[in-house]
Coordinates of C-alpha atoms in Angstrom, one line a residue:
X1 CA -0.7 168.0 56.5
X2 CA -2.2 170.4 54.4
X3 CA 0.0 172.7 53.1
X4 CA -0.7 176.6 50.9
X5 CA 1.9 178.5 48.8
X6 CA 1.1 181.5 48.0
X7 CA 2.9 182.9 45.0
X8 CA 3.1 179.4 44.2
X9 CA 3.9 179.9 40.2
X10 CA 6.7 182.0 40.8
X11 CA 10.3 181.5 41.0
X12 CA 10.3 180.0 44.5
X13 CA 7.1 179.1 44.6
X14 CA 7.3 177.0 41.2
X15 CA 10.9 174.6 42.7
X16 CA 8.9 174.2 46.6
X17 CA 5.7 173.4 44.8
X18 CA 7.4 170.3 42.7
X19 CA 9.6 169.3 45.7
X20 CA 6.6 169.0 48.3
X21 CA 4.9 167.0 45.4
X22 CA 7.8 164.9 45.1
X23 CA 8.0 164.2 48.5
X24 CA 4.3 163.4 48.2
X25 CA 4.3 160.9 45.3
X26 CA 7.2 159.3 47.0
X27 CA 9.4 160.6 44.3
X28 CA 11.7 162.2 46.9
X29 CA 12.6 161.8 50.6
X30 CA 13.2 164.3 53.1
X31 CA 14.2 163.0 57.1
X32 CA 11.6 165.9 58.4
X33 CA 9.1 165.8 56.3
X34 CA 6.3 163.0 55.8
X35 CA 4.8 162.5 52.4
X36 CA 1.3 162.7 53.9
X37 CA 0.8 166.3 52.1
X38 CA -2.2 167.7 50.3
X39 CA -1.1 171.2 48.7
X40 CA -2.8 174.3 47.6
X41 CA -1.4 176.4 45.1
X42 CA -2.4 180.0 45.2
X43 CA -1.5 182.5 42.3
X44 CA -2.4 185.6 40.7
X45 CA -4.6 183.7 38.1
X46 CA -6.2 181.3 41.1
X47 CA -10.0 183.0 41.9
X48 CA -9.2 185.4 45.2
X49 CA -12.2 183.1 46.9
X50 CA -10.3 180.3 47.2
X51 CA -8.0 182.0 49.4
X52 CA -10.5 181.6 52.3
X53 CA -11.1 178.3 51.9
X54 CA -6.9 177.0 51.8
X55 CA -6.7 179.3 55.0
X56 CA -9.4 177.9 56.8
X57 CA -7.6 174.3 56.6
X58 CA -4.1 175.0 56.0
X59 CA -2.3 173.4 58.3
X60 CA 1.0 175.8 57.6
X61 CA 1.3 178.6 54.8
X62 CA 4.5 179.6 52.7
X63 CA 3.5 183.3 51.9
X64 CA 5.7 183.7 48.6
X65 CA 3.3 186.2 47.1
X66 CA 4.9 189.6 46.4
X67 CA 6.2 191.8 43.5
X68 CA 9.3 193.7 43.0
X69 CA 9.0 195.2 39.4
X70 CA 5.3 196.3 39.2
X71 CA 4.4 199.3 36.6
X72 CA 2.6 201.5 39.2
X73 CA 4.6 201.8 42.4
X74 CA 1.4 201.6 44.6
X75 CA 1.4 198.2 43.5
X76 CA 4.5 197.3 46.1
X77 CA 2.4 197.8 49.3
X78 CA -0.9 196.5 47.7
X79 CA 0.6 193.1 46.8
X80 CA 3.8 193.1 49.7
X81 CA 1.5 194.6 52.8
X82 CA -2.2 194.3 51.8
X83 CA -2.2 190.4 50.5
X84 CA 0.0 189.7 53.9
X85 CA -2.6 191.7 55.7
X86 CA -5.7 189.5 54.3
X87 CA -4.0 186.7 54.4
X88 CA -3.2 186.6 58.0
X89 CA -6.6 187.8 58.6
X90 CA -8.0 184.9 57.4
X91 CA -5.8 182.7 59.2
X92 CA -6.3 184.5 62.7
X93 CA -10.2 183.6 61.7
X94 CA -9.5 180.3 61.0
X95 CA -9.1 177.9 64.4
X96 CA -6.0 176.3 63.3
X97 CA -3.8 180.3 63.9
X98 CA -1.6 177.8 60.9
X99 CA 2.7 178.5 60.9
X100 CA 3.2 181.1 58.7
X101 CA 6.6 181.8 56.9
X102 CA 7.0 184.5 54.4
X103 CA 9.5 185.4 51.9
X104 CA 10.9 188.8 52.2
X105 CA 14.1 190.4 51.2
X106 CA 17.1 191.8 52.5
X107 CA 15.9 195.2 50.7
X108 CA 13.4 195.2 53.9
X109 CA 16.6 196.9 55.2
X110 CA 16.5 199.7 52.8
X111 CA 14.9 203.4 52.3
X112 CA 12.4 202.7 49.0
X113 CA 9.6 201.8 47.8
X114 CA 10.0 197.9 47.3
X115 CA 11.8 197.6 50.9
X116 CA 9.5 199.6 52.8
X117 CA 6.4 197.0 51.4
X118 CA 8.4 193.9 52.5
X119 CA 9.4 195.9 56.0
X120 CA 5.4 196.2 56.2
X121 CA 4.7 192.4 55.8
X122 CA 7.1 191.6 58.2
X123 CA 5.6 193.5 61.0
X124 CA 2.2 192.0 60.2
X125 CA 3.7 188.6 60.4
X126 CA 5.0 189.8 63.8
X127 CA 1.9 191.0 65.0
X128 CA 0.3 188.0 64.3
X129 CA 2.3 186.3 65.9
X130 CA 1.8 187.8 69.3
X131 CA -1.9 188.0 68.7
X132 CA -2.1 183.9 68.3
X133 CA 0.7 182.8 69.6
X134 CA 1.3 180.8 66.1
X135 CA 5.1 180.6 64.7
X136 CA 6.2 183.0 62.2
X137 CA 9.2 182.5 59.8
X138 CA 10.2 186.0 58.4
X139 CA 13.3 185.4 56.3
X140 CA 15.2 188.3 54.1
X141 CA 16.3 186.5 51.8
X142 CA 19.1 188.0 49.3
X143 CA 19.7 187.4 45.8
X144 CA 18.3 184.1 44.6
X145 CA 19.2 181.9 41.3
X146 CA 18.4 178.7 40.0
X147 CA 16.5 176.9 37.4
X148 CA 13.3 178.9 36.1
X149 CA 14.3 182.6 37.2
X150 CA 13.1 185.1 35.3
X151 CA 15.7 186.9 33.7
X152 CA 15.0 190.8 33.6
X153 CA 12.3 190.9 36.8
X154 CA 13.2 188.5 39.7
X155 CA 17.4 187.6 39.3
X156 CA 20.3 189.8 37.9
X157 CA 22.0 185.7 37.3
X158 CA 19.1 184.9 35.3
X159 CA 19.7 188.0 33.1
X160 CA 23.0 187.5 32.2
X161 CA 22.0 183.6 32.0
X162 CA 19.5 184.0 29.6
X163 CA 21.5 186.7 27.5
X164 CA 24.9 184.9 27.3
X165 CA 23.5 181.7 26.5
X166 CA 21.2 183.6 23.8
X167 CA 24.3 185.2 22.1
X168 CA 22.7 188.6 23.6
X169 CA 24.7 191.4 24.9
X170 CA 25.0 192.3 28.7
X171 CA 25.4 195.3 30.4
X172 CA 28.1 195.2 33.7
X173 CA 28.0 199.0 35.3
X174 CA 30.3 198.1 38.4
X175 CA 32.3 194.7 38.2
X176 CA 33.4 194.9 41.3
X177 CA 29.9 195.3 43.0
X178 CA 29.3 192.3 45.4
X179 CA 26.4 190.1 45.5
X180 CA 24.8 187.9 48.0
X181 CA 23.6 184.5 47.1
X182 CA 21.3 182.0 47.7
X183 CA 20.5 178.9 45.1
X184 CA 17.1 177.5 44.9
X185 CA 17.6 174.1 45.9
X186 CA 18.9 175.7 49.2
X187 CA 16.1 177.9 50.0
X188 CA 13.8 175.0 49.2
X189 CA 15.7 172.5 51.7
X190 CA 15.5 175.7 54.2
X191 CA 11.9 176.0 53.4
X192 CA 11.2 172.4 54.2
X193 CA 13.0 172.6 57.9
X194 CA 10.9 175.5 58.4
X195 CA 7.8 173.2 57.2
X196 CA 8.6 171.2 60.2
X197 CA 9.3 173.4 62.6
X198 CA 13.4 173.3 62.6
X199 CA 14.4 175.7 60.5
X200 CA 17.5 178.2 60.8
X201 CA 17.5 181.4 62.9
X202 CA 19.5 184.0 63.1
X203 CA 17.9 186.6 65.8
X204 CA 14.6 187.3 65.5
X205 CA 14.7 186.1 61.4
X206 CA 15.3 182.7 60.1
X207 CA 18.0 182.6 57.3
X208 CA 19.2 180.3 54.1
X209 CA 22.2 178.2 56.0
X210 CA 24.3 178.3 52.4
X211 CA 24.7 181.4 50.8
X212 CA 27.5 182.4 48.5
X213 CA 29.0 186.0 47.4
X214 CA 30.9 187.1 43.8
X215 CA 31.5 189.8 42.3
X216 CA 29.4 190.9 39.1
X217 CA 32.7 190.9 37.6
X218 CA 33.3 186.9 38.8
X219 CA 29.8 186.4 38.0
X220 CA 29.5 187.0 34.1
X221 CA 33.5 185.9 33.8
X222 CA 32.5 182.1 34.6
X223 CA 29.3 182.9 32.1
X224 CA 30.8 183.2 29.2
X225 CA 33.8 180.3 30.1
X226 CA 30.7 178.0 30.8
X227 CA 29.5 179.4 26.9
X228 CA 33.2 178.9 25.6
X229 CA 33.7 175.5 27.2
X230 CA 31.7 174.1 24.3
X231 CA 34.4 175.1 22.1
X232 CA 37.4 174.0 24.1
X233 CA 35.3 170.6 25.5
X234 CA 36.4 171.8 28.9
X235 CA 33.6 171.6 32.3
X236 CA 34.2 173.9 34.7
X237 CA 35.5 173.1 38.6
X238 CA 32.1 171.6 39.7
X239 CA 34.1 170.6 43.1
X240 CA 33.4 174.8 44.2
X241 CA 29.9 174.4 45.2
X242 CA 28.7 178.2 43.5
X243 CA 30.5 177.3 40.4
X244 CA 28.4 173.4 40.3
X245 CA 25.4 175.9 41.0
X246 CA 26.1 178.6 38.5
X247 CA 26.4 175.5 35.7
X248 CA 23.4 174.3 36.6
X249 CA 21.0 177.5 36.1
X250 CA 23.4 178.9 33.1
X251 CA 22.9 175.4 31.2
X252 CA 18.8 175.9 32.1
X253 CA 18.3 178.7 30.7
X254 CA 20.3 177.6 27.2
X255 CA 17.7 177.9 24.0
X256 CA 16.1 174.5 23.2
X257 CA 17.6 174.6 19.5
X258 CA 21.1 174.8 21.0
X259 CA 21.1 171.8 23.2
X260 CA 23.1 169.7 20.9
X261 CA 26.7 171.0 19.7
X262 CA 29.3 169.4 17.1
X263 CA 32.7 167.7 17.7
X264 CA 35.6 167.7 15.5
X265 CA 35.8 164.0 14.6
X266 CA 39.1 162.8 13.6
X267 CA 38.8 160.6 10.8
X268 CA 41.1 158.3 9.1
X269 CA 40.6 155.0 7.0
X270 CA 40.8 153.1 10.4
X271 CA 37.8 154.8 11.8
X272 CA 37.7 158.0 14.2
X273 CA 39.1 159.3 17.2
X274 CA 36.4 162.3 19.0
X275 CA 37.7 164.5 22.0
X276 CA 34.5 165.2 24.1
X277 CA 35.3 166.5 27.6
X278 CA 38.7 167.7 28.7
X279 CA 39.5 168.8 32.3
X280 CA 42.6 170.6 34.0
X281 CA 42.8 168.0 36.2
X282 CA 40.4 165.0 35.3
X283 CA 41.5 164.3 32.3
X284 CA 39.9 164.0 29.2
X285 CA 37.1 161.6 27.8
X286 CA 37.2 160.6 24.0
X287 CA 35.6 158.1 21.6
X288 CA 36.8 155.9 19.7
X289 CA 35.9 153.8 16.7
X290 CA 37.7 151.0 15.4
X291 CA 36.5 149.5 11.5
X292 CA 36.5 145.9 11.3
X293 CA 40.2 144.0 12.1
X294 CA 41.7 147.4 12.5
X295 CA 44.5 147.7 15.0
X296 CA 45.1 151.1 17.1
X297 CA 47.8 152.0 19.8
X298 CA 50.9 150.4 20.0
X299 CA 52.5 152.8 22.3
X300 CA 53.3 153.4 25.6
X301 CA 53.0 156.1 28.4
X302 CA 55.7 157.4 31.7
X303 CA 52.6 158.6 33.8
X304 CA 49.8 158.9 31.8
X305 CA 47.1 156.1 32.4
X306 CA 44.1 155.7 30.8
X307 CA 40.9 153.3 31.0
X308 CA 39.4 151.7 28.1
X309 CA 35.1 150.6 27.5
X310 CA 34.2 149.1 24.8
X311 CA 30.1 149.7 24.1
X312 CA 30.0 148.3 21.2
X313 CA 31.4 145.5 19.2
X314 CA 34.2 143.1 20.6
X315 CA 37.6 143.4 20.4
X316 CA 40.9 142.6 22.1
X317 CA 43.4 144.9 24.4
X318 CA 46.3 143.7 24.7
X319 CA 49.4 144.7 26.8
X320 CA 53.1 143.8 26.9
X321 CA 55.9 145.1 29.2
X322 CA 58.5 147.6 28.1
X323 CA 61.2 145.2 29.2
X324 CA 59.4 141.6 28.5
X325 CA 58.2 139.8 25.8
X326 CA 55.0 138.0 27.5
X327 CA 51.7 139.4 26.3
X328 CA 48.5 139.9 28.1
X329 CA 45.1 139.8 26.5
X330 CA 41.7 141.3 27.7
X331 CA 38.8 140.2 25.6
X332 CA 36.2 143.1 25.4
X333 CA 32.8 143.6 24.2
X334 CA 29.5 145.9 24.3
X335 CA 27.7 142.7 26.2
X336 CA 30.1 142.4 29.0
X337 CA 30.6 146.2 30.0
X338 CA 34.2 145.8 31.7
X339 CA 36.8 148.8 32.4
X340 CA 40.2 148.3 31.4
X341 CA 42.6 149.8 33.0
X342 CA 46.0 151.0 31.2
X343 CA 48.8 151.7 33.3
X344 CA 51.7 153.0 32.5
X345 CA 55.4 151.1 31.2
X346 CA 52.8 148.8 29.4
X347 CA 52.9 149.1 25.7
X348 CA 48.9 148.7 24.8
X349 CA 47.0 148.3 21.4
X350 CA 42.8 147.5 20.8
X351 CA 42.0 145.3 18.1
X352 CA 38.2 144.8 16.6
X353 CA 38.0 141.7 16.0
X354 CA 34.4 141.9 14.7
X355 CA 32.5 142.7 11.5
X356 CA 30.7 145.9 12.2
X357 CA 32.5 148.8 13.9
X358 CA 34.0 148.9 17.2
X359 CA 33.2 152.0 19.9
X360 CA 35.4 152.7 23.1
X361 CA 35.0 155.1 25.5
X362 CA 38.4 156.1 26.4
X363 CA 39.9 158.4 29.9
X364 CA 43.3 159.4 30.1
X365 CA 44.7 160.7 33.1
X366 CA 45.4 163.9 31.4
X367 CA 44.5 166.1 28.0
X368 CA 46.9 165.4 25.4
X369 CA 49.5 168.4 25.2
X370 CA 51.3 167.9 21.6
X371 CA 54.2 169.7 23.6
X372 CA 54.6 167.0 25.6
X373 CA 52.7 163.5 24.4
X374 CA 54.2 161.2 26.7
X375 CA 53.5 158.8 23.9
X376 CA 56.1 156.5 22.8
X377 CA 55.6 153.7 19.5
X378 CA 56.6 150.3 20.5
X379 CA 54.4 147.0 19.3
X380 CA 52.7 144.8 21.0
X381 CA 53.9 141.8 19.7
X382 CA 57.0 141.8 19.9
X383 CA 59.2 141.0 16.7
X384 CA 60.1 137.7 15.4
X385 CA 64.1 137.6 15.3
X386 CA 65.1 136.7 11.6
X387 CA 67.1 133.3 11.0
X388 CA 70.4 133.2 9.2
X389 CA 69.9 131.4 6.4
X390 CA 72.5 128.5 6.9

């Protein structure tokens, strides 16, 4: 199947154009879609001939072209209407009359410039439609985010993505304004039902089945948490679906000298203990490394749990009831990759038992709250009683 995008370096344009090739490679799956794709890209910098010769093969067009911030205002209907309008031309010229879809907005809906050029395209798709007989997809969409939005032009997300993460300010006239949704690796899984003839309608307009709506207000609140969790080693609730998606595009658009942040390293002459991710209700992941023959632990826990990987080194966990004096060992090591679990009413200590240092990956059931450890010292081995001397 041969396949044109229009618009096809643009935000939408830019994720379809890398899944289709995916899909093509073999890189990705999709169940409707058969990697037996050639594509054409079409963009403002591709020479306007070439148009002509992807429509006279294309087998099926995404029409993605379009501008929404031009610097003259005739520029909406010249780009929106009169691209759609030669465009479809061609096609209806061509024998294949190809599936057309186009990407328009729910601002089709309004009274200005922008809306009025989108409103224009659509009826052209329309009346092509009738003319051929070929399918049209006409979809309005809303607001779209995701990785490689372009803050200030094409995504009020990507503004305050790229200005929170750049320590910029950001300007919020009306919190409690509302925003409709639509993430890009939705569209583009919309887009490819469309591609094969099954996508989502919704009257006489085919729609994004997942959508999500927050407040400007909700919006640039879970910004700058996602900015502070660095501080407080927190991740946000990626079980909400917007908030996993609002993660992903805020930590894409983060400056390429800030990927990498510091942890306070607790040092001591045994080695170091390193907080890296704490959760409300996860837990918390740490790092730990042990210097050669050093012992650590010897307590217990009530409910907290917690499990133990050694990555490198080799060592020795060992565990001992509260109420018993029979030990159990567990013989670790960054060869073997083994989880240890540690329950709870076990007291529990790790020793390295190597010459080089000893690193454990370490979950517990729950951040430590100095307020309330749940921690108790009690050895391992238990204590030799002391003879009498006769």
């Amino acid at each position: 199947m041969k396949v044109l995008v229009t618009g096809s370096g643009g935000f939408l344009g830019k994720n379809l154009c890398v899944q289709l090739e995916n899909i093509r490679l073999g890189k990705a799956r999709h169940p409707l879609v058969s990697p037996d794709l050639e594509l054409f890209r079409y963009d403002i910098d591709t020479p306007p001939e070439l148009l002509e010769n992807y429509a006279r093969t294309a087998d099926f067009v995404f029409h993605l072209a379009g501008v929404n911030r031009p610097t003259d205002p005739a520029d909406y209907m010249k780009v929106n209407r009169d691209l759609t309008d030669r465009l479809l031309d061609l096609l209806e010229r061509s024998a294949s009359h190809a599936p057309v879809m186009i990407s328009s907005s729910i601002q089709a809906e309004l009274d200005n410039p922008y809306g009025a050029s989108k409103r224009a395209g659509e009826e052209l798709m329309f009346d092509y439609a009738r003319r051929t007989g070929a399918p049209v997809y006409v979809y309005r969409f809303p607001n779209l985010f995701g990785k490689w939005s372009r803050p200030n032009y094409n995504s009020a997300v990507a503004t305050f993505c790229h200005h929170i993460a750049s320590d910029l300010p950001i300007t919020v006239r009306d919190p409690a304004a509302t925003l409709t949704l639509a993430y890009i690796d939705d569209v583009v899984d919309e887009l490819l039902r469309a591609l094969a003839g099954k996508p989502t309608r919704s009257g006489g307009y085919c729609a994004v089945p997942v959508v999500h709506r927050a407040t400007l207000g909700e919006i640039t609140a879970a910004l700058y948490s996602f900015k502070e969790s660095r501080a407080t080693r927190t991740v946000p609730d990626l079980s909400d679906p917007f908030t996993a998606k609002l993660y992903a595009t805020y930590l894409s658009f983060l400056p390429t000298d800030a990927f990498a942040y510091p942890l306070k390293m607790n040092v001591d002459e045994r080695g170091s203990f390193t907080e890296m991710i704490r959760t409300a209700d996860r837990g918390q992941v740490s790092v730990n490394i042990s210097k050669p023959h050093i012992t650590k632990g010897n307590h217990w826990h009530h409910t907290k749990n917690e499990k133990f990987l050694v990555v490198s080194g080799t060592g020795v966990i060992r565990f001992r009831p509260i109420d018993s004096n029979e030990v159990t060992e567990y013989y670790v090591g960054g060869d073997d990759l083994r989880v240890v679990d540690i329950p709870p009413g076990y007291t529990h200590n790790i020793e390295n038992l190597g010459e080089s240092d000893m690193v454990t990956v370490m979950w517990a059931s729950e951040p430590f709250d100095p307020e309330k450890p749940d921690t108790f010292f009690l050895p391992v081995q238990p204590e030799k009683p002391t003879e009498t001397p006769k």
